[in-house]
mmCIF file of C-alpha atoms in Angstrom:
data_model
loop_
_atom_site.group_PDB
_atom_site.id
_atom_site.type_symbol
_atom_site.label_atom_id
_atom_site.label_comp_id
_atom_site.label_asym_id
_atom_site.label_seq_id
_atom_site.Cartn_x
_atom_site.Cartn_y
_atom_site.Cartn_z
ATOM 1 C CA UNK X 20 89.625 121.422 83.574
ATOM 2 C CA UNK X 21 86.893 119.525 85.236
ATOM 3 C CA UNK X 22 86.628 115.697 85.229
ATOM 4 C CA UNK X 23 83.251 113.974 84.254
ATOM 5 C CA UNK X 24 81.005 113.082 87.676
ATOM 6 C CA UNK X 25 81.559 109.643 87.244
ATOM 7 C CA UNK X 26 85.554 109.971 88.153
ATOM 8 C CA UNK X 27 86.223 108.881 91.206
ATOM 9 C CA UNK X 28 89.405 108.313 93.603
ATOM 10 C CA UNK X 29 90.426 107.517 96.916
ATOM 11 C CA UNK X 30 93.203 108.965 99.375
ATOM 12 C CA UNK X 31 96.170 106.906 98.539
ATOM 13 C CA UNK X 32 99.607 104.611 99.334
ATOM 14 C CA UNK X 33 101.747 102.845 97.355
ATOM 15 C CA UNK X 34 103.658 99.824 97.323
ATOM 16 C CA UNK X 35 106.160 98.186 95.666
ATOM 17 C CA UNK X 36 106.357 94.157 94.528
ATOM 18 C CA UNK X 37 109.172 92.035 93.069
ATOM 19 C CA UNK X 38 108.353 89.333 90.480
ATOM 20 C CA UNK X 39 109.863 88.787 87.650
ATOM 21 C CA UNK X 40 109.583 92.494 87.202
ATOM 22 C CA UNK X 41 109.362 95.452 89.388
ATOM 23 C CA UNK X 42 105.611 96.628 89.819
ATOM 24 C CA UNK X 43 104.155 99.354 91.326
ATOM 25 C CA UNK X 44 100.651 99.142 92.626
ATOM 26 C CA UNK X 45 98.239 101.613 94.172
ATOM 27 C CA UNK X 46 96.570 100.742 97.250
ATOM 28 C CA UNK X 47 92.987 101.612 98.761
ATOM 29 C CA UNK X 48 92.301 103.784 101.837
ATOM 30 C CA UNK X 49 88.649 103.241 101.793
ATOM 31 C CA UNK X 50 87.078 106.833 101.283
ATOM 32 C CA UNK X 51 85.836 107.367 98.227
ATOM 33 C CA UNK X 52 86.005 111.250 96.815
ATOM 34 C CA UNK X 53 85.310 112.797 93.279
ATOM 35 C CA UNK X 54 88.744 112.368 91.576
ATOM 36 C CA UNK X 55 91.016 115.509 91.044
ATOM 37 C CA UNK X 56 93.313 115.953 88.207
ATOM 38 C CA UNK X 57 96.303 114.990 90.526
ATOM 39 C CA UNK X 58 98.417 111.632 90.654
ATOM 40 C CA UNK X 59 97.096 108.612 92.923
ATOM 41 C CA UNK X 60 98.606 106.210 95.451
ATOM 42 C CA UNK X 61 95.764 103.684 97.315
ATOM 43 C CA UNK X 62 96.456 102.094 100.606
ATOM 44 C CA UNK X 63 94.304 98.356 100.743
ATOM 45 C CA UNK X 64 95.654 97.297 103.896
ATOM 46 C CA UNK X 65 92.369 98.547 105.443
ATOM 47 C CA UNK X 66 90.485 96.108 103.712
ATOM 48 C CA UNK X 67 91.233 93.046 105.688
ATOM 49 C CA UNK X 68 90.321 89.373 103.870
ATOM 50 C CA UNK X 69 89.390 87.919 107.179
ATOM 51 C CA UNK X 70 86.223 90.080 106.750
ATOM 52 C CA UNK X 71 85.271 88.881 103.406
ATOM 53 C CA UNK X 72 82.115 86.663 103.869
ATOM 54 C CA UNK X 73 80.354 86.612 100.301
ATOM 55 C CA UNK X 74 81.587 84.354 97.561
ATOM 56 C CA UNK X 75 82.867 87.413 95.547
ATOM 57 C CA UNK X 76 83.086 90.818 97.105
ATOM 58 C CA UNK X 77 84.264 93.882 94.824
ATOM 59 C CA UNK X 78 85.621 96.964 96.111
ATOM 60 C CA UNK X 79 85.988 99.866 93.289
ATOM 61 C CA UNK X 80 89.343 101.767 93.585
ATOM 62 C CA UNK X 81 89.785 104.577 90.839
ATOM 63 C CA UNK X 82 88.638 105.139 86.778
ATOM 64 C CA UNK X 83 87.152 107.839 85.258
ATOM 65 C CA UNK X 84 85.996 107.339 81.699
ATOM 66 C CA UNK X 85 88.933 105.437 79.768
ATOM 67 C CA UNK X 86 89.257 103.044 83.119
ATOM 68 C CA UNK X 87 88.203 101.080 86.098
ATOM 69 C CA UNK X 88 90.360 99.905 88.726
ATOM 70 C CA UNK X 89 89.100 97.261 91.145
ATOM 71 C CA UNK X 90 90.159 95.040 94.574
ATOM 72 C CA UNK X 91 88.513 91.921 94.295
ATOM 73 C CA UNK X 92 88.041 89.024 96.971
ATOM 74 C CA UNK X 93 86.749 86.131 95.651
ATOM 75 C CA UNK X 94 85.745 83.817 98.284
ATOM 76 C CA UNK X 95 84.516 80.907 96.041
ATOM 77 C CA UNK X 96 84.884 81.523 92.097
ATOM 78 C CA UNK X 97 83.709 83.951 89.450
ATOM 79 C CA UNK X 98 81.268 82.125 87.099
ATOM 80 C CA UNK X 99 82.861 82.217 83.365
ATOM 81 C CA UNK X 100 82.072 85.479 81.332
ATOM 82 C CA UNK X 101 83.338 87.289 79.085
ATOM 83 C CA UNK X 102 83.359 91.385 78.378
ATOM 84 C CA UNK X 103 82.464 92.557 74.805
ATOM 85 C CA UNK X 104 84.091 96.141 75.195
ATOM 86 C CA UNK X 105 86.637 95.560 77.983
ATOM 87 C CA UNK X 106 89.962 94.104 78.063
ATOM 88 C CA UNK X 107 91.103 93.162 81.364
ATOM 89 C CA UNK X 108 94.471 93.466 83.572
ATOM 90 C CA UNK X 109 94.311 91.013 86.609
ATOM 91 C CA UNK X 110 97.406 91.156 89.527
ATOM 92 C CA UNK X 111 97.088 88.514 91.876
ATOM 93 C CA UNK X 112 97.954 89.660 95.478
ATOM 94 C CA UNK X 113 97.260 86.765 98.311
ATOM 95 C CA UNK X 114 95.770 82.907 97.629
ATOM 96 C CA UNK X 115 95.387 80.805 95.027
ATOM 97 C CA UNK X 116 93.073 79.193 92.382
ATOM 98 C CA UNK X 117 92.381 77.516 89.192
ATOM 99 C CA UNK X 118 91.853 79.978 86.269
ATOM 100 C CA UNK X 119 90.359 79.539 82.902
ATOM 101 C CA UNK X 120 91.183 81.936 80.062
ATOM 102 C CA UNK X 121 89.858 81.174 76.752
ATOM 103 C CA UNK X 122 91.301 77.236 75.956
ATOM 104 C CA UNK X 123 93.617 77.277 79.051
ATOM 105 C CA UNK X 124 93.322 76.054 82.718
ATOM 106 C CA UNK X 125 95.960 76.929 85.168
ATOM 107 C CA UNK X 126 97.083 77.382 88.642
ATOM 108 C CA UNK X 127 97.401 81.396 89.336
ATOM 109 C CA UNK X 128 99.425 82.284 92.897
ATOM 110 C CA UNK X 129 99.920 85.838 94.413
ATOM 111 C CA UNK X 130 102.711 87.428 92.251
ATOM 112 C CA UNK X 131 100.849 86.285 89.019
ATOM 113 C CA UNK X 132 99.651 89.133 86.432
ATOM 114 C CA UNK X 133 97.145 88.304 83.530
ATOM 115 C CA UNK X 134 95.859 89.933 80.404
ATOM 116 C CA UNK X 135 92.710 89.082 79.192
ATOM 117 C CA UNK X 136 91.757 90.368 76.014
ATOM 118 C CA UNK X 137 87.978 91.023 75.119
ATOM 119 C CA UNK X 138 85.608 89.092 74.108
ATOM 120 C CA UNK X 139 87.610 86.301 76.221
ATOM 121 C CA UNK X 140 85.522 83.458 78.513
ATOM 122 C CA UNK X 141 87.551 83.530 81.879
ATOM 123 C CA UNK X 142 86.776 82.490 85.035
ATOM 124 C CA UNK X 143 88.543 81.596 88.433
ATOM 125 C CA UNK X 144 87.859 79.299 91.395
ATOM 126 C CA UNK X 145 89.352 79.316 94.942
ATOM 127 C CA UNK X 146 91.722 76.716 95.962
ATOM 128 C CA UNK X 147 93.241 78.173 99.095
ATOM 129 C CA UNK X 148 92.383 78.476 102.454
ATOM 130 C CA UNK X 149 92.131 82.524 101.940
ATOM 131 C CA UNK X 150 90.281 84.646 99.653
ATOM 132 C CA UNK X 151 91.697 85.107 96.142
ATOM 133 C CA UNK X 152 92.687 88.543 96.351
ATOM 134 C CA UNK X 153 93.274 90.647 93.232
ATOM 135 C CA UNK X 154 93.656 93.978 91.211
ATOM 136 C CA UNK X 155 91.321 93.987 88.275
ATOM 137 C CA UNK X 156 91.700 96.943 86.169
ATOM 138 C CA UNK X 157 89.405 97.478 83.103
ATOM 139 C CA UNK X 158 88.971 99.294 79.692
ATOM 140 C CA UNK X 159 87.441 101.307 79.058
ATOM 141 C CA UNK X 160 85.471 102.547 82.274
ATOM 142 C CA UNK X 161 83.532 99.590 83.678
ATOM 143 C CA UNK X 162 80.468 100.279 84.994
ATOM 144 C CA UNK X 163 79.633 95.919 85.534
ATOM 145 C CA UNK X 164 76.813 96.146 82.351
ATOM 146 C CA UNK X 165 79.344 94.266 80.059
ATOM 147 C CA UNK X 166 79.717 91.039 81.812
ATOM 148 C CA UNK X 167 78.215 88.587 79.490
ATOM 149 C CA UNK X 168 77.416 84.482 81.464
ATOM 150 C CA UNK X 169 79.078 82.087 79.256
ATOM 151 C CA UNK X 170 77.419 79.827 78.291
ATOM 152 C CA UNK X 171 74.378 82.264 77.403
ATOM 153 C CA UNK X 172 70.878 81.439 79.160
ATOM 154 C CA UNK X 173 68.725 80.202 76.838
#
């Protein structure tokens, strides 16, 4: 059966990373094709954070209408938001920084994995000397419209 246009995936790797819990992630290759109805691996290695020069830079990875996967480098911080429709998964990968979510503030460190639900104010800034580097994936599909500035401009 035939996926919507808007699916989309890459050519694939995966790798494997010990935390409290095994976790497998997909990795990047850095072509993007219309997604087929088979499994997917993505390869990020090709995406090097020495070349990451804007305060946030987001690469998308894979999603088709139910979700969005996405490598992001943030380079300074991500101004606090919140999603009305989207929940969020976040997997740290390389640096570290000072996240809010909702009421808390803490430390996050490659390794860490977050949940934040919707309708959540969340925001991160940079504290290392490299980018933050993490796995955002999103639902349903999103397509950056439901990203809502806390506090609101008035």
């Amino acid at each position: 059966m035939p996926l919507p246009e808007n699916d989309w995936v890459s050519g694939f790797t995966t790798m494997t990373i010990k935390s409290n819990n095994w976790l497998k992630l997909l990795f990047f290759t850095g072509t993007i094709l219309p997604l087929s109805a088979v499994a997917q691996n993505l390869d990020l290695r090709p995406i090097r954070t020495t070349q990451i020069s804007n305060p946030v830079e987001v690469y998308p990875l894979a999603g088709d209408s139910l979700v969005s996967s996405f490598l992001i480098y943030v380079n300074d911080q991500v101004k606090p938001h919140f999603h009305e429709l989207h929940s969020e998964h976040v997997m740290v990968l390389e640096g570290q920084g000072i996240m809010v979510l909702g009421d808390s503030v803490f430390t996050v460190n490659a390794g860490d994995f977050l949940f934040i639900p919707r309708g959540t104010v969340h925001s991160v800034s940079k504290t290392s000397e490299v980018p933050l580097k993490v796995i955002s994936i999103q639902a349903p599909m999103f397509d950056g419209s439901d990203r809502v500035l806390f506090p609101p401009k008035k």
